Amino acid sequence: MALAAAAVAAAGPWDSGQRKAERDWAVAQSRTGGALHGPSAPRTPTPAPSAAGVLSALSAPDSDPPNAGTVSVDLKKKLGPLLDDPALGETRSASVIDATTGEPLYERAAGTPMTPASTVKVATVAAALSALGPDHRIATTVTSTADARRITLVGGGDATLGRSGLSALAEDTARALRDRGITKVELRYDTSLYTGRREHPIGPNDNIAPVVALMADQGRLDTSRSGPAPRSGNPAGDAARVFAALLRERGVRTSAAPEPGKTPKASTTVARTYSRPLSDLAERALTDSDNDIAESLARQTALAAGEPASFEGAGRAVGAELKKLGLPVSGARFADGSGLNRQDKVSAALLTALLARAADPARPELRPVLTGLPVAGFNGTLRSRYADDGPAAGLIRAKTGTLTGVNALAGTVVDARGRLLAFAFMAGATPAPDTAQKALDRLSAALVP
């Protein structure tokens, strides 16, 4: 455990006891929220000193890296029998590469697209960071008509908006209205930023709220902050009602219950609040496997690309952004941003190439892909795993993926030679989730020196 704790401290995701994104947020907090505060000045993230450059092995899209036929004999002996475990079902694939050079060290059906479950969040997060940058923040806005008699709460797609953000927004809105002598308004809420269907194809589900541009506390009907929870069927309307109550507390009444409606033309902005930086959202999406944030980031990528902010537009935008990064996207499909859709398809080779790209000092904007990965036996979706693989605790970081009959694991580890390895193990038609997860844990633990 001492070795594991030292490894976590030395390699992250903590930086002097705090995630870098969280530290940056603490510094920038005074610049967030409030009336008409613009986002903070761009900052250039510092690459981790241990991350060496990824060479041309990953530079050309859909191309095989040099020495693609070479396979580590030791890894073949270690991983082959573990990958043959019946607990991994009928179909399985694997990719282990040297993240510095891109050299494949072990492969089995590495280029075969498979259903990734939540490991697709690695792709979603990488695309958003690449398209928007780690300092991007998502705005929620209040606009007003010229006579200030009608105001509109405009959703910008912040899936992390909570009561504190709405309170700051209400405070600034009420102040602006009172300055004009207005104490009663008509309230509307605008969710038109997103297009297409609201419900995820899996239907109403405790794992995700309706995908809308405005929500508070992710539409949760309990006090939880992560994991499954009962969800509202109308999170935008609920957020608007909370906002109306907060306005009343500050001396501004609404003439009726808030109703949906687009912002009128010639409206002016009276208040605005921002999400935390995208780097922080990315880490949270990966550590907690947060489906609401993942779908939000996919749509932010679509907006940046000029695509409709829908499931379809987001899928095209994510794929296009990954292709710009020179990644092997042949056969990939991004049907959603969260991985809940079984129509998602990615290869193990794409996942390891993504992780290697995130380790490249030339791509510091992608670092939250690595710092957000759960740490074995310590946090996130890996907190309670690796109980039977003691040496792996604290040394493996990986994104989990779980659907009925689908299990996957993709992450990084440092081997006995000091190389940063990126790995991805994917399994389909698995007979039971618990045994499949343990089999995946044993595979990744075999990479630990």
Coordinates of C-alpha atoms in Angstrom, one line a residue:
M1 CA 0.0 0.0 0.0
A2 CA 2.9 2.3 0.7
L3 CA 4.2 1.8 -2.9
A4 CA 0.7 2.3 -4.3
A5 CA 0.2 5.6 -2.4
A6 CA 3.6 6.8 -3.5
A7 CA 2.8 6.0 -7.1
V8 CA -0.5 7.9 -6.9
A9 CA 1.2 10.9 -5.4
A10 CA 4.1 10.8 -7.9
A11 CA 2.1 10.3 -11.1
G12 CA -1.2 11.9 -10.4
P13 CA -4.0 12.4 -10.9
W14 CA -3.2 14.5 -7.9
D15 CA -0.9 17.5 -8.0
S16 CA 0.3 18.4 -4.6
G17 CA -2.8 16.8 -3.1
Q18 CA -5.2 18.3 -5.6
R19 CA -6.2 17.6 -9.2
K20 CA -4.7 20.3 -11.4
A21 CA -8.1 21.1 -12.9
E22 CA -9.5 21.6 -9.4
R23 CA -6.5 23.8 -8.4
D24 CA -6.9 25.9 -11.5
W25 CA -10.6 26.2 -10.7
A26 CA -9.9 27.4 -7.2
V27 CA -7.7 30.1 -8.6
A28 CA -10.3 31.1 -11.2
Q29 CA -13.3 30.8 -9.0
S30 CA -13.6 34.6 -8.4
R31 CA -13.9 35.0 -12.1
T32 CA -16.9 32.6 -12.5
G33 CA -20.5 33.4 -12.0
G34 CA -22.1 36.8 -11.7
A35 CA -23.3 39.3 -14.2
L36 CA -21.6 39.4 -17.5
H37 CA -18.3 38.0 -16.3
G38 CA -16.4 36.7 -19.3
P39 CA -14.4 33.4 -19.1
S40 CA -10.9 33.5 -17.7
A41 CA -7.9 34.3 -19.9
P42 CA -6.6 31.2 -21.7
R43 CA -3.9 29.3 -19.9
T44 CA -1.6 26.7 -21.3
P45 CA -1.5 23.5 -19.3
T46 CA 1.9 22.2 -18.4
P47 CA 2.6 18.7 -19.7
A48 CA 3.5 16.1 -17.1
P49 CA 7.3 15.8 -16.9
S50 CA 7.1 12.1 -17.2
A51 CA 5.2 12.1 -20.5
A52 CA 7.5 11.6 -23.4
G53 CA 6.5 12.4 -27.0
V54 CA 4.4 10.0 -29.0
L55 CA 6.3 9.4 -32.2
S56 CA 5.0 9.1 -35.8
A57 CA 3.6 5.7 -35.0
L58 CA 0.3 7.4 -34.3
S59 CA 0.6 10.3 -36.8
A60 CA -1.3 9.0 -39.8
P61 CA -5.0 8.2 -39.5
D62 CA -6.0 4.6 -40.1
S63 CA -2.4 3.5 -40.6
D64 CA -0.6 0.7 -38.8
P65 CA 2.3 1.7 -36.6
P66 CA 5.8 0.5 -37.3
N67 CA 6.6 -3.0 -36.1
A68 CA 2.9 -3.7 -36.0
G69 CA 3.7 -7.4 -36.3
T70 CA 6.0 -7.5 -33.3
V71 CA 4.6 -9.0 -30.1
S72 CA 6.3 -9.1 -26.7
V73 CA 6.9 -12.7 -25.9
D74 CA 6.6 -12.1 -22.2
L75 CA 3.3 -10.3 -22.6
K76 CA 2.0 -13.0 -24.9
K77 CA 2.7 -15.6 -22.2
K78 CA 1.2 -13.5 -19.5
L79 CA -1.9 -12.1 -21.3
G80 CA -2.8 -14.9 -23.7
P81 CA -4.2 -17.4 -21.1
L82 CA -5.9 -14.6 -19.2
L83 CA -7.6 -13.3 -22.3
D84 CA -8.9 -16.8 -23.0
D85 CA -10.8 -16.8 -19.7
P86 CA -14.4 -18.0 -20.4
A87 CA -15.6 -15.1 -18.1
L88 CA -14.8 -12.8 -21.0
G89 CA -17.5 -14.2 -23.2
E90 CA -17.5 -15.1 -26.9
T91 CA -15.7 -12.1 -28.4
R92 CA -12.7 -10.2 -27.0
S93 CA -10.0 -7.9 -28.2
A94 CA -6.9 -6.5 -26.7
S95 CA -4.2 -3.8 -27.4
V96 CA -1.2 -2.9 -25.3
I97 CA 1.2 -0.3 -26.7
D98 CA 4.2 1.7 -25.6
A99 CA 2.6 5.1 -25.1
T100 CA 5.9 6.8 -25.9
T101 CA 6.6 5.2 -29.3
G102 CA 3.2 3.7 -30.2
E103 CA 4.8 0.3 -30.6
P104 CA 2.3 -2.5 -30.2
L105 CA 3.4 -4.9 -27.4
Y106 CA 0.4 -7.2 -27.5
E107 CA -2.6 -7.4 -29.8
R108 CA -5.5 -9.6 -30.4
A109 CA -8.2 -8.4 -32.8
A110 CA -7.0 -4.9 -31.8
G111 CA -8.5 -3.2 -34.9
T112 CA -11.9 -4.9 -34.6
P113 CA -14.7 -2.4 -33.7
M114 CA -16.6 -3.6 -30.6
T115 CA -19.2 -2.1 -28.3
P116 CA -17.1 -0.1 -25.8
A117 CA -19.8 0.8 -23.2
S118 CA -18.4 3.7 -21.0
T119 CA -14.9 3.4 -22.3
V120 CA -16.2 5.5 -25.2
K121 CA -16.1 8.5 -22.8
V122 CA -12.3 8.5 -23.4
A123 CA -13.1 9.4 -27.0
T124 CA -15.8 11.9 -26.0
V125 CA -13.6 13.7 -23.5
A126 CA -10.6 13.8 -25.9
A127 CA -12.6 15.2 -28.7
A128 CA -14.1 18.0 -26.5
L129 CA -10.7 19.0 -25.1
S130 CA -9.2 19.1 -28.6
A131 CA -12.0 21.1 -30.1
L132 CA -12.6 23.5 -27.2
G133 CA -9.5 23.5 -25.0
P134 CA -9.2 22.8 -21.3
D135 CA -10.1 26.3 -20.2
H136 CA -13.5 26.4 -22.0
R137 CA -16.5 27.0 -19.8
I138 CA -20.1 26.6 -20.5
A139 CA -22.4 29.6 -19.9
T140 CA -26.0 29.7 -18.6
T141 CA -27.5 33.1 -19.3
V142 CA -30.5 35.3 -18.4
T143 CA -31.7 37.7 -21.1
S144 CA -34.3 40.5 -20.9
T145 CA -36.6 42.3 -23.2
A146 CA -36.1 46.0 -23.7
D147 CA -38.8 46.8 -21.0
A148 CA -37.4 44.2 -18.7
R149 CA -40.9 42.8 -18.2
R150 CA -39.9 39.4 -19.6
I151 CA -36.8 37.5 -18.8
T152 CA -35.5 34.2 -20.2
L153 CA -33.3 31.6 -18.6
V154 CA -31.2 30.3 -21.5
G155 CA -29.5 26.9 -21.2
G156 CA -26.0 26.5 -22.6
G157 CA -25.6 22.8 -22.0
D158 CA -23.9 22.8 -18.5
A159 CA -24.8 19.4 -17.1
T160 CA -23.1 20.4 -13.8
L161 CA -25.2 23.5 -13.1
G162 CA -26.6 23.3 -9.5
R163 CA -28.4 25.4 -7.0
S164 CA -25.3 27.5 -6.2
G165 CA -24.9 28.5 -9.8
L166 CA -28.6 29.3 -10.1
S167 CA -28.4 31.3 -6.9
A168 CA -25.6 33.5 -8.3
L169 CA -27.5 33.9 -11.4
A170 CA -30.7 34.9 -9.5
E171 CA -28.7 37.4 -7.4
D172 CA -27.3 39.2 -10.4
T173 CA -30.6 39.1 -12.2
A174 CA -32.6 40.4 -9.3
R175 CA -30.1 43.2 -8.8
A176 CA -30.3 44.3 -12.4
L177 CA -34.1 44.3 -12.4
R178 CA -34.4 46.2 -9.1
D179 CA -32.0 48.8 -10.5
R180 CA -34.7 49.4 -13.1
G181 CA -37.5 49.4 -10.6
I182 CA -38.8 46.0 -11.8
T183 CA -40.1 43.6 -9.1
K184 CA -42.4 41.4 -11.2
V185 CA -41.6 39.6 -14.5
E186 CA -42.7 36.9 -16.9
L187 CA -40.2 34.0 -16.9
R188 CA -39.4 31.7 -19.8
Y189 CA -36.7 29.1 -20.2
D190 CA -34.9 28.4 -23.5
T191 CA -33.5 24.9 -24.4
S192 CA -33.3 25.5 -28.1
L193 CA -29.5 25.1 -28.2
Y194 CA -30.0 21.3 -28.4
T195 CA -31.9 19.7 -31.3
G196 CA -33.2 16.2 -31.9
R197 CA -34.7 13.8 -29.4
R198 CA -34.3 14.5 -25.7
E199 CA -34.5 11.0 -24.4
H200 CA -31.5 8.8 -24.7
P201 CA -32.3 5.7 -26.9
I202 CA -32.3 3.5 -23.8
G203 CA -35.3 5.4 -22.6
P204 CA -36.0 6.7 -19.1
N205 CA -33.2 5.4 -16.9
D206 CA -31.6 6.2 -13.5
N207 CA -28.2 6.4 -15.2
I208 CA -29.0 9.5 -17.3
A209 CA -31.5 12.5 -17.4
P210 CA -33.2 13.6 -20.6
V211 CA -30.5 15.3 -22.6
V212 CA -31.4 19.0 -22.6
A213 CA -29.5 22.2 -22.6
L214 CA -30.8 23.3 -19.2
M215 CA -30.9 21.3 -16.0
A216 CA -30.1 21.6 -12.4
D217 CA -28.3 18.9 -10.4
Q218 CA -28.6 16.6 -13.4
G219 CA -32.3 16.3 -12.9
R220 CA -31.7 14.1 -9.8
L221 CA -34.7 13.6 -7.5
D222 CA -32.5 12.8 -4.5
T223 CA -29.4 14.4 -2.9
S224 CA -26.9 12.2 -4.7
R225 CA -24.1 13.8 -6.8
S226 CA -23.0 10.7 -8.8
G227 CA -24.1 7.3 -9.8
P228 CA -27.7 6.1 -10.6
A229 CA -30.6 8.1 -9.2
P230 CA -34.2 8.7 -10.1
R231 CA -34.4 11.5 -12.7
S232 CA -36.9 14.1 -13.6
G233 CA -38.7 13.9 -16.8
N234 CA -38.5 17.6 -17.3
P235 CA -35.2 18.8 -15.8
A236 CA -35.3 22.1 -17.7
G237 CA -38.7 23.1 -16.3
D238 CA -37.5 22.0 -12.8
A239 CA -34.4 24.2 -13.1
A240 CA -36.6 27.2 -14.2
R241 CA -38.9 26.7 -11.2
V242 CA -35.9 26.6 -8.8
F243 CA -34.7 29.8 -10.5
A244 CA -38.1 31.5 -10.0
A245 CA -38.1 30.6 -6.3
L246 CA -34.6 32.1 -5.9
L247 CA -35.8 35.3 -7.6
R248 CA -38.7 35.5 -5.2
E249 CA -36.3 35.2 -2.3
R250 CA -34.6 38.3 -3.7
G251 CA -37.7 40.4 -4.1
V252 CA -38.6 39.6 -7.7
R253 CA -41.9 37.8 -8.3
T254 CA -42.9 35.9 -11.5
S255 CA -46.3 36.5 -12.9
A256 CA -46.9 32.8 -13.5
A257 CA -45.1 29.5 -13.5
P258 CA -42.2 29.5 -16.0
E259 CA -42.9 28.2 -19.4
P260 CA -40.6 27.2 -22.3
G261 CA -39.9 29.8 -24.9
K262 CA -37.1 31.1 -27.1
T263 CA -35.2 34.2 -26.2
P264 CA -37.0 37.1 -28.1
K265 CA -35.0 39.0 -30.7
A266 CA -33.2 42.1 -29.5
S267 CA -33.0 40.8 -26.0
T268 CA -30.0 41.8 -23.8
T269 CA -28.0 39.7 -21.4
V270 CA -28.5 40.7 -17.8
A271 CA -26.7 37.9 -16.0
R272 CA -24.5 34.9 -16.8
T273 CA -22.8 32.1 -14.8
Y274 CA -20.2 29.7 -16.0
S275 CA -19.4 26.0 -15.5
R276 CA -16.0 25.0 -14.1
P277 CA -13.3 24.7 -16.8
L278 CA -13.6 21.9 -19.3
S279 CA -10.6 20.2 -17.8
D280 CA -12.5 19.7 -14.5
L281 CA -15.6 18.5 -16.3
A282 CA -13.6 16.0 -18.3
E283 CA -12.0 14.6 -15.2
R284 CA -15.3 14.2 -13.4
A285 CA -16.9 12.6 -16.5
L286 CA -14.1 9.9 -16.5
T287 CA -13.6 9.4 -12.8
D288 CA -17.3 9.0 -12.0
S289 CA -18.3 7.8 -15.4
D290 CA -20.8 10.6 -15.5
N291 CA -23.2 10.1 -18.4
D292 CA -24.9 13.5 -18.2
I293 CA -21.5 15.4 -18.5
A294 CA -20.4 13.1 -21.3
E295 CA -23.4 13.8 -23.4
S296 CA -23.0 17.5 -22.7
L297 CA -19.4 17.4 -23.8
A298 CA -20.3 15.6 -27.0
R299 CA -22.8 18.3 -27.8
Q300 CA -20.3 21.1 -27.0
T301 CA -18.0 19.4 -29.5
A302 CA -20.8 19.4 -32.1
L303 CA -21.4 23.2 -31.5
A304 CA -17.7 23.9 -32.0
A305 CA -17.8 22.0 -35.3
G306 CA -20.9 23.7 -36.6
E307 CA -22.9 20.5 -36.3
P308 CA -26.4 20.3 -34.8
A309 CA -26.2 19.7 -31.0
S310 CA -28.0 16.3 -31.3
F311 CA -27.0 12.7 -30.9
E312 CA -26.2 12.5 -34.6
G313 CA -24.4 15.8 -34.9
A314 CA -22.3 15.1 -31.8
G315 CA -21.3 11.7 -33.2
R316 CA -20.1 13.2 -36.5
A317 CA -18.2 15.9 -34.6
V318 CA -16.5 13.5 -32.2
G319 CA -15.4 11.3 -35.1
A320 CA -14.1 14.2 -37.1
E321 CA -12.2 15.6 -34.2
L322 CA -10.5 12.3 -33.5
K323 CA -9.6 12.0 -37.2
K324 CA -7.9 15.4 -37.0
L325 CA -5.8 14.1 -34.2
G326 CA -4.5 11.4 -36.5
L327 CA -6.2 8.5 -34.7
P328 CA -7.3 5.2 -36.3
V329 CA -11.1 5.8 -36.5
S330 CA -11.8 3.3 -39.3
G331 CA -15.0 1.4 -38.4
A332 CA -15.7 3.6 -35.3
R333 CA -19.2 4.9 -34.6
F334 CA -20.2 7.3 -31.9
A335 CA -23.9 6.9 -31.4
D336 CA -23.8 8.8 -28.2
G337 CA -21.2 10.4 -25.9
S338 CA -21.8 8.3 -22.8
G339 CA -21.5 4.7 -24.1
L340 CA -25.0 3.7 -23.0
N341 CA -25.9 3.1 -26.7
R342 CA -24.9 -0.4 -27.9
Q343 CA -24.5 1.0 -31.4
D344 CA -21.3 2.7 -30.4
K345 CA -18.3 0.9 -31.9
V346 CA -14.6 1.5 -31.3
S347 CA -11.5 -0.7 -31.4
A348 CA -9.1 -1.5 -28.7
A349 CA -6.4 0.1 -31.0
L350 CA -8.3 3.4 -31.1
L351 CA -8.6 3.5 -27.3
T352 CA -4.8 2.9 -26.7
A353 CA -4.0 5.4 -29.4
L354 CA -6.2 8.0 -27.7
L355 CA -4.4 7.4 -24.4
A356 CA -1.0 7.7 -26.0
R357 CA -2.1 11.0 -27.6
A358 CA -3.1 12.3 -24.2
A359 CA 0.4 11.5 -22.9
D360 CA 2.1 13.5 -25.7
P361 CA 3.7 16.7 -24.5
A362 CA 2.7 18.3 -27.8
R363 CA -0.9 17.8 -26.8
P364 CA -1.1 19.3 -23.3
E365 CA -4.8 20.1 -23.8
L366 CA -5.5 16.4 -23.6
R367 CA -3.9 15.7 -20.3
P368 CA -7.2 15.5 -18.4
V369 CA -7.9 12.3 -20.3
L370 CA -5.2 10.7 -18.2
T371 CA -5.6 12.6 -14.9
G372 CA -9.3 11.8 -14.9
L373 CA -8.9 8.1 -15.2
P374 CA -10.0 6.3 -12.0
V375 CA -7.1 4.9 -9.9
A376 CA -7.3 1.2 -9.0
G377 CA -8.5 0.6 -5.5
F378 CA -8.6 4.3 -4.7
N379 CA -11.4 6.4 -6.5
G380 CA -14.2 6.5 -9.0
T381 CA -15.4 3.4 -10.6
L382 CA -12.3 1.5 -9.7
R383 CA -12.5 2.3 -5.9
S384 CA -13.8 -1.2 -5.0
R385 CA -12.0 -3.2 -7.6
Y386 CA -8.6 -5.0 -7.6
A387 CA -9.2 -6.4 -4.1
D388 CA -7.6 -9.7 -5.3
D389 CA -4.8 -7.9 -7.1
G390 CA -3.1 -6.0 -4.3
P391 CA 0.1 -4.9 -6.2
A392 CA -2.1 -3.3 -8.8
A393 CA -3.9 -0.9 -6.4
G394 CA -2.8 2.6 -7.0
L395 CA -0.7 1.7 -10.0
I396 CA -3.3 1.2 -12.6
R397 CA -5.6 3.9 -13.9
A398 CA -8.4 2.9 -16.3
K399 CA -11.8 3.8 -17.6
T400 CA -14.3 1.1 -17.0
G401 CA -17.1 0.0 -19.4
T402 CA -20.1 -2.0 -18.4
L403 CA -23.4 -2.9 -20.1
T404 CA -25.3 -6.2 -19.9
G405 CA -23.0 -8.6 -21.7
V406 CA -20.3 -6.0 -22.4
N407 CA -17.3 -5.3 -20.3
A408 CA -14.2 -3.2 -21.1
L409 CA -11.2 -1.6 -19.5
A410 CA -8.8 1.0 -21.0
G411 CA -6.0 2.8 -19.2
T412 CA -2.4 3.2 -18.4
V413 CA 0.3 1.6 -16.2
V414 CA 4.1 1.9 -15.9
D415 CA 5.9 -1.4 -16.6
A416 CA 9.1 -2.8 -15.0
R417 CA 11.2 -1.0 -17.7
G418 CA 9.7 2.3 -16.7
R419 CA 7.7 2.6 -19.9
L420 CA 4.2 4.1 -19.8
L421 CA 1.9 1.5 -21.3
A422 CA -1.6 2.1 -22.7
F423 CA -3.9 -0.9 -22.7
A424 CA -7.4 -1.7 -23.7
F425 CA -9.3 -5.0 -23.1
M426 CA -12.8 -5.4 -24.5
A427 CA -15.2 -8.3 -24.1
G428 CA -18.6 -9.0 -25.6
A429 CA -21.4 -11.6 -24.7
T430 CA -19.9 -11.9 -21.3
P431 CA -21.9 -14.3 -19.1
A432 CA -21.8 -12.2 -15.9
P433 CA -20.5 -8.7 -15.0
D434 CA -18.7 -9.6 -11.8
T435 CA -16.6 -12.4 -13.2
A436 CA -15.9 -10.5 -16.4
Q437 CA -14.6 -7.5 -14.4
K438 CA -12.4 -9.7 -12.3
A439 CA -11.0 -11.2 -15.5
L440 CA -10.3 -7.7 -16.9
D441 CA -8.6 -6.7 -13.6
R442 CA -6.3 -9.7 -13.8
L443 CA -5.4 -8.8 -17.3
S444 CA -4.4 -5.3 -16.4
A445 CA -2.7 -6.4 -13.2
A446 CA -0.5 -8.7 -15.2
L447 CA 1.1 -5.5 -16.7
V448 CA 2.2 -4.3 -13.2
P449 CA 5.9 -5.0 -12.5

